[in-house]
Amino acid sequence: MSAKQYQFIPPSRSIKWLGVIATIGMYIVNMVGFLDTQTGSALGCGPDWPLCNGQVIPNLRNIHVLIEFGHRVLVGGFALIATIFMIWALVRYGKWIEVKVFALVGIGFIVVQSALGALAVVFVNPPPVLALHLGFGLLAMVGVGLLTVFLFQLDAQIKGRKAGIAFRHHTSSATKKWVWGTWIYTYLAIYWGSYVAFRGAGEACPSWPLCNGKVFPGFSGLVGLDFIHRLAAVAAVGLAPAK
């Protein structure tokens, strides 16, 4: 069978739905991770990694231990599922550049996210490391999710159904740059939001749209961190539909 024939075999139902499970799993991992830090449970297992309070399976009667240990189990389980899915996609559909990019993004950032999670525990949760941990976790989820969407679209394209993609459609250089710029900016805005949360500045501006009754509260202290995040969010809303 030629490479051209091989790459046009429709994705099987199994690989597509494994992608769905992996994407949902990565979303759950990120949400539980955020719950972990916001409830003060990130050190529920103490400064130990990969053990939890010196044990493989700790006493789970403490809610903080339960949340942190549950987060670790979910990360391990869903990261394994996502990695199997992406390697499978690479082996079967690696001729497509989209598959290569999305799979490598997903696998790469799963590794980086896991390493940062371990560093956060060992160094007692410094806010920059926690924020990067969440940010790279979101990138891993994006890689898995986009790969899943692409396989569903590829299946529809090969079978002659409306796919939502056009492989021969030309996209202008300006549009590509705008899309990449918007994507990078949105990620940085999300990262800043996670940093604001981990610094405890999420409630520095408790009212909306004014911040403590002011249109411009300044950029100093926790209020400044929260206000910058608001400005970044407003700018992201304006950038997204511009093209």
PDB file of C-alpha atoms in Angstrom:
ATOM      1  CA  MET A   1       0.000   0.000   0.000  1.00  0.00           C
ATOM      2  CA  SER A   2       1.419   3.394  -0.971  1.00  0.00           C
ATOM      3  CA  ALA A   3       1.891   6.259   1.489  1.00  0.00           C
ATOM      4  CA  LYS A   4      -0.830   8.215  -0.310  1.00  0.00           C
ATOM      5  CA  GLN A   5      -3.344   5.379   0.005  1.00  0.00           C
ATOM      6  CA  TYR A   6      -2.326   4.739   3.605  1.00  0.00           C
ATOM      7  CA  GLN A   7      -2.901   8.298   4.772  1.00  0.00           C
ATOM      8  CA  PHE A   8      -6.419   8.348   3.328  1.00  0.00           C
ATOM      9  CA  ILE A   9      -7.732   5.436   5.404  1.00  0.00           C
ATOM     10  CA  PRO A  10     -10.614   6.954   7.417  1.00  0.00           C
ATOM     11  CA  PRO A  11      -9.912   7.230  11.157  1.00  0.00           C
ATOM     12  CA  SER A  12     -11.634   4.398  13.012  1.00  0.00           C
ATOM     13  CA  ARG A  13     -14.399   4.933  15.531  1.00  0.00           C
ATOM     14  CA  SER A  14     -12.078   3.609  18.255  1.00  0.00           C
ATOM     15  CA  ILE A  15      -9.350   6.204  17.761  1.00  0.00           C
ATOM     16  CA  LYS A  16     -11.851   9.044  17.433  1.00  0.00           C
ATOM     17  CA  TRP A  17     -13.660   8.227  20.655  1.00  0.00           C
ATOM     18  CA  LEU A  18     -10.415   7.539  22.492  1.00  0.00           C
ATOM     19  CA  GLY A  19      -9.575  11.126  21.526  1.00  0.00           C
ATOM     20  CA  VAL A  20     -12.876  12.324  22.993  1.00  0.00           C
ATOM     21  CA  ILE A  21     -12.149  10.503  26.257  1.00  0.00           C
ATOM     22  CA  ALA A  22      -8.608  11.903  26.341  1.00  0.00           C
ATOM     23  CA  THR A  23      -9.820  15.465  25.702  1.00  0.00           C
ATOM     24  CA  ILE A  24     -12.480  15.291  28.423  1.00  0.00           C
ATOM     25  CA  GLY A  25      -9.912  13.737  30.726  1.00  0.00           C
ATOM     26  CA  MET A  26      -7.397  16.530  30.161  1.00  0.00           C
ATOM     27  CA  TYR A  27     -10.136  19.071  30.876  1.00  0.00           C
ATOM     28  CA  ILE A  28     -10.977  17.299  34.145  1.00  0.00           C
ATOM     29  CA  VAL A  29      -7.272  17.219  35.065  1.00  0.00           C
ATOM     30  CA  ASN A  30      -6.993  20.987  34.609  1.00  0.00           C
ATOM     31  CA  MET A  31     -10.170  21.743  36.557  1.00  0.00           C
ATOM     32  CA  VAL A  32      -9.214  19.475  39.455  1.00  0.00           C
ATOM     33  CA  GLY A  33      -5.723  20.988  39.434  1.00  0.00           C
ATOM     34  CA  PHE A  34      -7.199  24.461  39.754  1.00  0.00           C
ATOM     35  CA  LEU A  35      -9.490  23.223  42.561  1.00  0.00           C
ATOM     36  CA  ASP A  36      -6.424  21.704  44.197  1.00  0.00           C
ATOM     37  CA  THR A  37      -4.567  24.998  44.431  1.00  0.00           C
ATOM     38  CA  GLN A  38      -7.563  27.204  45.189  1.00  0.00           C
ATOM     39  CA  THR A  39      -8.638  25.043  48.155  1.00  0.00           C
ATOM     40  CA  GLY A  40      -5.117  25.044  49.568  1.00  0.00           C
ATOM     41  CA  SER A  41      -4.783  21.306  48.923  1.00  0.00           C
ATOM     42  CA  ALA A  42      -1.638  21.424  46.775  1.00  0.00           C
ATOM     43  CA  LEU A  43       0.468  20.386  49.778  1.00  0.00           C
ATOM     44  CA  GLY A  44      -2.034  17.783  50.955  1.00  0.00           C
ATOM     45  CA  CYS A  45       0.644  15.179  50.263  1.00  0.00           C
ATOM     46  CA  GLY A  46       3.348  17.304  51.854  1.00  0.00           C
ATOM     47  CA  PRO A  47       6.568  18.084  49.949  1.00  0.00           C
ATOM     48  CA  ASP A  48       6.708  14.449  48.751  1.00  0.00           C
ATOM     49  CA  TRP A  49       6.672  13.333  45.139  1.00  0.00           C
ATOM     50  CA  PRO A  50       5.813  10.807  43.737  1.00  0.00           C
ATOM     51  CA  LEU A  51       4.826   9.464  47.174  1.00  0.00           C
ATOM     52  CA  CYS A  52       2.049  11.137  49.147  1.00  0.00           C
ATOM     53  CA  ASN A  53       2.990  11.810  52.773  1.00  0.00           C
ATOM     54  CA  GLY A  54       5.584   9.067  52.419  1.00  0.00           C
ATOM     55  CA  GLN A  55       3.039   6.493  51.236  1.00  0.00           C
ATOM     56  CA  VAL A  56       1.979   5.028  47.908  1.00  0.00           C
ATOM     57  CA  ILE A  57      -1.684   5.215  48.994  1.00  0.00           C
ATOM     58  CA  PRO A  58      -2.137   7.727  51.834  1.00  0.00           C
ATOM     59  CA  ASN A  59      -4.892   8.099  54.421  1.00  0.00           C
ATOM     60  CA  LEU A  60      -7.688   9.803  52.466  1.00  0.00           C
ATOM     61  CA  ARG A  61      -9.848  10.968  55.374  1.00  0.00           C
ATOM     62  CA  ASN A  62      -8.359  14.462  55.156  1.00  0.00           C
ATOM     63  CA  ILE A  63     -10.084  16.442  52.373  1.00  0.00           C
ATOM     64  CA  HIS A  64      -6.860  18.147  51.283  1.00  0.00           C
ATOM     65  CA  VAL A  65      -5.044  14.822  50.999  1.00  0.00           C
ATOM     66  CA  LEU A  66      -7.995  13.415  49.047  1.00  0.00           C
ATOM     67  CA  ILE A  67      -8.016  16.312  46.558  1.00  0.00           C
ATOM     68  CA  GLU A  68      -4.243  16.346  46.000  1.00  0.00           C
ATOM     69  CA  PHE A  69      -3.950  12.570  45.735  1.00  0.00           C
ATOM     70  CA  GLY A  70      -6.992  12.451  43.447  1.00  0.00           C
ATOM     71  CA  HIS A  71      -5.369  15.081  41.241  1.00  0.00           C
ATOM     72  CA  ARG A  72      -2.196  13.036  40.969  1.00  0.00           C
ATOM     73  CA  VAL A  73      -4.132   9.862  40.089  1.00  0.00           C
ATOM     74  CA  LEU A  74      -6.188  11.694  37.455  1.00  0.00           C
ATOM     75  CA  VAL A  75      -3.060  13.244  35.928  1.00  0.00           C
ATOM     76  CA  GLY A  76      -1.365   9.855  35.679  1.00  0.00           C
ATOM     77  CA  GLY A  77      -4.407   8.040  34.278  1.00  0.00           C
ATOM     78  CA  PHE A  78      -5.573  10.586  31.719  1.00  0.00           C
ATOM     79  CA  ALA A  79      -2.032  11.525  30.676  1.00  0.00           C
ATOM     80  CA  LEU A  80      -1.461   7.852  29.855  1.00  0.00           C
ATOM     81  CA  ILE A  81      -4.732   7.661  27.863  1.00  0.00           C
ATOM     82  CA  ALA A  82      -3.899  10.886  25.998  1.00  0.00           C
ATOM     83  CA  THR A  83      -0.362   9.704  25.206  1.00  0.00           C
ATOM     84  CA  ILE A  84      -1.624   6.362  23.834  1.00  0.00           C
ATOM     85  CA  PHE A  85      -4.136   8.244  21.689  1.00  0.00           C
ATOM     86  CA  MET A  86      -1.554  10.641  20.282  1.00  0.00           C
ATOM     87  CA  ILE A  87       1.043   7.957  19.559  1.00  0.00           C
ATOM     88  CA  TRP A  88      -1.655   5.895  17.832  1.00  0.00           C
ATOM     89  CA  ALA A  89      -2.606   8.923  15.716  1.00  0.00           C
ATOM     90  CA  LEU A  90       1.046   9.562  14.837  1.00  0.00           C
ATOM     91  CA  VAL A  91       1.567   5.958  13.738  1.00  0.00           C
ATOM     92  CA  ARG A  92      -1.602   5.811  11.618  1.00  0.00           C
ATOM     93  CA  TYR A  93      -1.922   9.396  10.348  1.00  0.00           C
ATOM     94  CA  GLY A  94       1.513  10.920  10.801  1.00  0.00           C
ATOM     95  CA  LYS A  95       1.602  11.844   7.098  1.00  0.00           C
ATOM     96  CA  TRP A  96      -0.647  14.778   7.957  1.00  0.00           C
ATOM     97  CA  ILE A  97       1.276  17.785   9.289  1.00  0.00           C
ATOM     98  CA  GLU A  98      -1.695  18.683  11.506  1.00  0.00           C
ATOM     99  CA  VAL A  99      -1.498  15.315  13.245  1.00  0.00           C
ATOM    100  CA  LYS A 100       2.239  15.732  13.833  1.00  0.00           C
ATOM    101  CA  VAL A 101       1.884  19.240  15.248  1.00  0.00           C
ATOM    102  CA  PHE A 102      -1.104  18.560  17.509  1.00  0.00           C
ATOM    103  CA  ALA A 103       0.265  15.251  18.795  1.00  0.00           C
ATOM    104  CA  LEU A 104       3.723  16.653  19.544  1.00  0.00           C
ATOM    105  CA  VAL A 105       2.188  19.692  21.261  1.00  0.00           C
ATOM    106  CA  GLY A 106       0.019  17.433  23.396  1.00  0.00           C
ATOM    107  CA  ILE A 107       2.756  14.971  24.338  1.00  0.00           C
ATOM    108  CA  GLY A 108       5.374  17.667  24.883  1.00  0.00           C
ATOM    109  CA  PHE A 109       3.273  19.768  27.197  1.00  0.00           C
ATOM    110  CA  ILE A 110       2.003  16.748  29.145  1.00  0.00           C
ATOM    111  CA  VAL A 111       5.644  16.041  29.986  1.00  0.00           C
ATOM    112  CA  VAL A 112       6.340  19.695  30.838  1.00  0.00           C
ATOM    113  CA  GLN A 113       3.157  19.995  32.905  1.00  0.00           C
ATOM    114  CA  SER A 114       4.016  16.882  34.918  1.00  0.00           C
ATOM    115  CA  ALA A 115       7.552  18.110  35.575  1.00  0.00           C
ATOM    116  CA  LEU A 116       6.302  21.510  36.735  1.00  0.00           C
ATOM    117  CA  GLY A 117       3.741  19.825  38.991  1.00  0.00           C
ATOM    118  CA  ALA A 118       6.539  17.928  40.685  1.00  0.00           C
ATOM    119  CA  LEU A 119       8.644  21.098  41.007  1.00  0.00           C
ATOM    120  CA  ALA A 120       5.686  22.961  42.518  1.00  0.00           C
ATOM    121  CA  VAL A 121       5.408  20.329  45.254  1.00  0.00           C
ATOM    122  CA  VAL A 122       9.143  20.171  45.962  1.00  0.00           C
ATOM    123  CA  PHE A 123       9.529  23.977  46.110  1.00  0.00           C
ATOM    124  CA  VAL A 124       6.280  24.527  48.064  1.00  0.00           C
ATOM    125  CA  ASN A 125       4.111  26.040  45.338  1.00  0.00           C
ATOM    126  CA  PRO A 126       5.787  29.265  44.135  1.00  0.00           C
ATOM    127  CA  PRO A 127       3.092  31.245  42.219  1.00  0.00           C
ATOM    128  CA  PRO A 128       5.078  31.529  38.936  1.00  0.00           C
ATOM    129  CA  VAL A 129       5.587  27.741  38.818  1.00  0.00           C
ATOM    130  CA  LEU A 130       1.910  27.096  39.626  1.00  0.00           C
ATOM    131  CA  ALA A 131       0.827  29.493  36.907  1.00  0.00           C
ATOM    132  CA  LEU A 132       3.142  27.898  34.343  1.00  0.00           C
ATOM    133  CA  HIS A 133       1.893  24.466  35.438  1.00  0.00           C
ATOM    134  CA  LEU A 134      -1.693  25.473  34.671  1.00  0.00           C
ATOM    135  CA  GLY A 135      -0.748  27.245  31.443  1.00  0.00           C
ATOM    136  CA  PHE A 136       1.151  24.263  30.044  1.00  0.00           C
ATOM    137  CA  GLY A 137      -1.672  21.991  31.169  1.00  0.00           C
ATOM    138  CA  LEU A 138      -4.052  24.050  29.030  1.00  0.00           C
ATOM    139  CA  LEU A 139      -1.685  23.748  26.055  1.00  0.00           C
ATOM    140  CA  ALA A 140      -1.592  19.967  26.503  1.00  0.00           C
ATOM    141  CA  MET A 141      -5.399  19.907  26.527  1.00  0.00           C
ATOM    142  CA  VAL A 142      -5.462  22.075  23.381  1.00  0.00           C
ATOM    143  CA  GLY A 143      -3.132  19.672  21.559  1.00  0.00           C
ATOM    144  CA  VAL A 144      -5.253  16.645  22.454  1.00  0.00           C
ATOM    145  CA  GLY A 145      -8.517  18.437  21.665  1.00  0.00           C
ATOM    146  CA  LEU A 146      -7.409  19.791  18.284  1.00  0.00           C
ATOM    147  CA  LEU A 147      -6.050  16.396  17.265  1.00  0.00           C
ATOM    148  CA  THR A 148      -9.400  14.820  18.122  1.00  0.00           C
ATOM    149  CA  VAL A 149     -11.316  17.444  16.147  1.00  0.00           C
ATOM    150  CA  PHE A 150      -8.987  17.005  13.177  1.00  0.00           C
ATOM    151  CA  LEU A 151      -9.504  13.232  13.088  1.00  0.00           C
ATOM    152  CA  PHE A 152     -13.298  13.672  13.124  1.00  0.00           C
ATOM    153  CA  GLN A 153     -13.028  16.230  10.318  1.00  0.00           C
ATOM    154  CA  LEU A 154     -10.605  14.044   8.357  1.00  0.00           C
ATOM    155  CA  ASP A 155     -13.016  11.120   8.613  1.00  0.00           C
ATOM    156  CA  ALA A 156     -15.854  13.264   7.263  1.00  0.00           C
ATOM    157  CA  GLN A 157     -13.657  14.679   4.485  1.00  0.00           C
ATOM    158  CA  ILE A 158     -12.562  11.250   3.275  1.00  0.00           C
ATOM    159  CA  LYS A 159     -16.140   9.942   3.312  1.00  0.00           C
ATOM    160  CA  GLY A 160     -17.414  12.924   1.339  1.00  0.00           C
ATOM    161  CA  ARG A 161     -19.370  14.586   4.133  1.00  0.00           C
ATOM    162  CA  LYS A 162     -19.204  18.224   5.198  1.00  0.00           C
ATOM    163  CA  ALA A 163     -16.002  18.321   7.202  1.00  0.00           C
ATOM    164  CA  GLY A 164     -15.441  21.893   8.348  1.00  0.00           C
ATOM    165  CA  ILE A 165     -11.975  21.889   6.741  1.00  0.00           C
ATOM    166  CA  ALA A 166     -10.758  22.539   3.222  1.00  0.00           C
ATOM    167  CA  PHE A 167      -7.313  21.128   2.531  1.00  0.00           C
ATOM    168  CA  ARG A 168      -6.846  23.134  -0.661  1.00  0.00           C
ATOM    169  CA  HIS A 169      -8.169  26.424   0.628  1.00  0.00           C
ATOM    170  CA  HIS A 170      -5.606  29.226   0.565  1.00  0.00           C
ATOM    171  CA  THR A 171      -5.272  31.354   3.676  1.00  0.00           C
ATOM    172  CA  SER A 172      -3.554  34.701   3.347  1.00  0.00           C
ATOM    173  CA  SER A 173      -0.304  35.388   5.168  1.00  0.00           C
ATOM    174  CA  ALA A 174      -1.905  38.273   7.065  1.00  0.00           C
ATOM    175  CA  THR A 175      -4.720  36.039   8.359  1.00  0.00           C
ATOM    176  CA  LYS A 176      -2.256  33.368   9.462  1.00  0.00           C
ATOM    177  CA  LYS A 177      -0.225  35.940  11.374  1.00  0.00           C
ATOM    178  CA  TRP A 178      -3.374  37.339  12.988  1.00  0.00           C
ATOM    179  CA  VAL A 179      -4.522  33.865  14.050  1.00  0.00           C
ATOM    180  CA  TRP A 180      -1.110  33.006  15.517  1.00  0.00           C
ATOM    181  CA  GLY A 181      -0.893  36.376  17.258  1.00  0.00           C
ATOM    182  CA  THR A 182      -4.384  36.046  18.721  1.00  0.00           C
ATOM    183  CA  TRP A 183      -3.655  32.497  19.867  1.00  0.00           C
ATOM    184  CA  ILE A 184      -0.411  33.474  21.604  1.00  0.00           C
ATOM    185  CA  TYR A 185      -1.973  36.570  23.158  1.00  0.00           C
ATOM    186  CA  THR A 186      -4.953  34.578  24.469  1.00  0.00           C
ATOM    187  CA  TYR A 187      -2.639  32.034  26.035  1.00  0.00           C
ATOM    188  CA  LEU A 188      -0.613  34.772  27.741  1.00  0.00           C
ATOM    189  CA  ALA A 189      -3.840  36.343  29.027  1.00  0.00           C
ATOM    190  CA  ILE A 190      -4.887  32.981  30.486  1.00  0.00           C
ATOM    191  CA  TYR A 191      -1.450  32.569  32.039  1.00  0.00           C
ATOM    192  CA  TRP A 192      -1.703  36.006  33.599  1.00  0.00           C
ATOM    193  CA  GLY A 193      -5.131  35.107  34.983  1.00  0.00           C
ATOM    194  CA  SER A 194      -3.727  31.987  36.617  1.00  0.00           C
ATOM    195  CA  TYR A 195      -0.852  34.004  38.077  1.00  0.00           C
ATOM    196  CA  VAL A 196      -3.354  36.528  39.460  1.00  0.00           C
ATOM    197  CA  ALA A 197      -5.305  33.692  41.092  1.00  0.00           C
ATOM    198  CA  PHE A 198      -2.224  32.072  42.611  1.00  0.00           C
ATOM    199  CA  ARG A 199      -1.070  35.429  43.985  1.00  0.00           C
ATOM    200  CA  GLY A 200      -4.441  35.770  45.749  1.00  0.00           C
ATOM    201  CA  ALA A 201      -5.340  38.868  43.722  1.00  0.00           C
ATOM    202  CA  GLY A 202      -8.528  37.476  42.188  1.00  0.00           C
ATOM    203  CA  GLU A 203     -10.721  39.389  44.621  1.00  0.00           C
ATOM    204  CA  ALA A 204      -8.730  42.637  44.637  1.00  0.00           C
ATOM    205  CA  CYS A 205     -11.385  44.142  42.337  1.00  0.00           C
ATOM    206  CA  PRO A 206     -14.643  42.713  43.733  1.00  0.00           C
ATOM    207  CA  SER A 207     -16.941  44.857  41.550  1.00  0.00           C
ATOM    208  CA  TRP A 208     -17.562  44.982  37.779  1.00  0.00           C
ATOM    209  CA  PRO A 209     -17.039  46.874  35.502  1.00  0.00           C
ATOM    210  CA  LEU A 210     -15.480  49.358  37.933  1.00  0.00           C
ATOM    211  CA  CYS A 211     -12.611  48.267  40.147  1.00  0.00           C
ATOM    212  CA  ASN A 212     -13.288  49.354  43.716  1.00  0.00           C
ATOM    213  CA  GLY A 213     -15.496  52.115  42.321  1.00  0.00           C
ATOM    214  CA  LYS A 214     -12.786  53.449  39.993  1.00  0.00           C
ATOM    215  CA  VAL A 215     -12.425  53.401  36.224  1.00  0.00           C
ATOM    216  CA  PHE A 216      -8.639  53.389  36.569  1.00  0.00           C
ATOM    217  CA  PRO A 217      -7.411  52.030  39.934  1.00  0.00           C
ATOM    218  CA  GLY A 218      -3.742  52.022  38.902  1.00  0.00           C
ATOM    219  CA  PHE A 219      -1.290  49.224  38.347  1.00  0.00           C
ATOM    220  CA  SER A 220       0.255  48.805  41.789  1.00  0.00           C
ATOM    221  CA  GLY A 221      -0.172  45.914  44.208  1.00  0.00           C
ATOM    222  CA  LEU A 222      -2.770  43.161  43.979  1.00  0.00           C
ATOM    223  CA  VAL A 223      -5.325  45.599  42.577  1.00  0.00           C
ATOM    224  CA  GLY A 224      -2.975  46.348  39.693  1.00  0.00           C
ATOM    225  CA  LEU A 225      -2.515  42.641  38.937  1.00  0.00           C
ATOM    226  CA  ASP A 226      -6.267  42.098  38.805  1.00  0.00           C
ATOM    227  CA  PHE A 227      -6.892  45.263  36.760  1.00  0.00           C
ATOM    228  CA  ILE A 228      -4.257  44.267  34.161  1.00  0.00           C
ATOM    229  CA  HIS A 229      -6.000  40.904  33.847  1.00  0.00           C
ATOM    230  CA  ARG A 230      -9.294  42.672  33.160  1.00  0.00           C
ATOM    231  CA  LEU A 231      -7.714  44.824  30.471  1.00  0.00           C
ATOM    232  CA  ALA A 232      -6.107  41.750  28.898  1.00  0.00           C
ATOM    233  CA  ALA A 233      -9.469  39.936  28.835  1.00  0.00           C
ATOM    234  CA  VAL A 234     -11.212  42.881  27.171  1.00  0.00           C
ATOM    235  CA  ALA A 235      -8.467  43.060  24.526  1.00  0.00           C
ATOM    236  CA  ALA A 236      -8.777  39.303  23.866  1.00  0.00           C
ATOM    237  CA  VAL A 237     -12.505  39.681  23.240  1.00  0.00           C
ATOM    238  CA  GLY A 238     -11.730  42.395  20.686  1.00  0.00           C
ATOM    239  CA  LEU A 239      -9.005  40.388  18.938  1.00  0.00           C
ATOM    240  CA  ALA A 240     -10.849  37.092  18.493  1.00  0.00           C
ATOM    241  CA  PRO A 241     -13.559  38.139  15.990  1.00  0.00           C
ATOM    242  CA  ALA A 242     -11.430  40.755  14.205  1.00  0.00           C
ATOM    243  CA  LYS A 243     -10.557  38.428  11.309  1.00  0.00           C
TER     244      LYS A 243
END
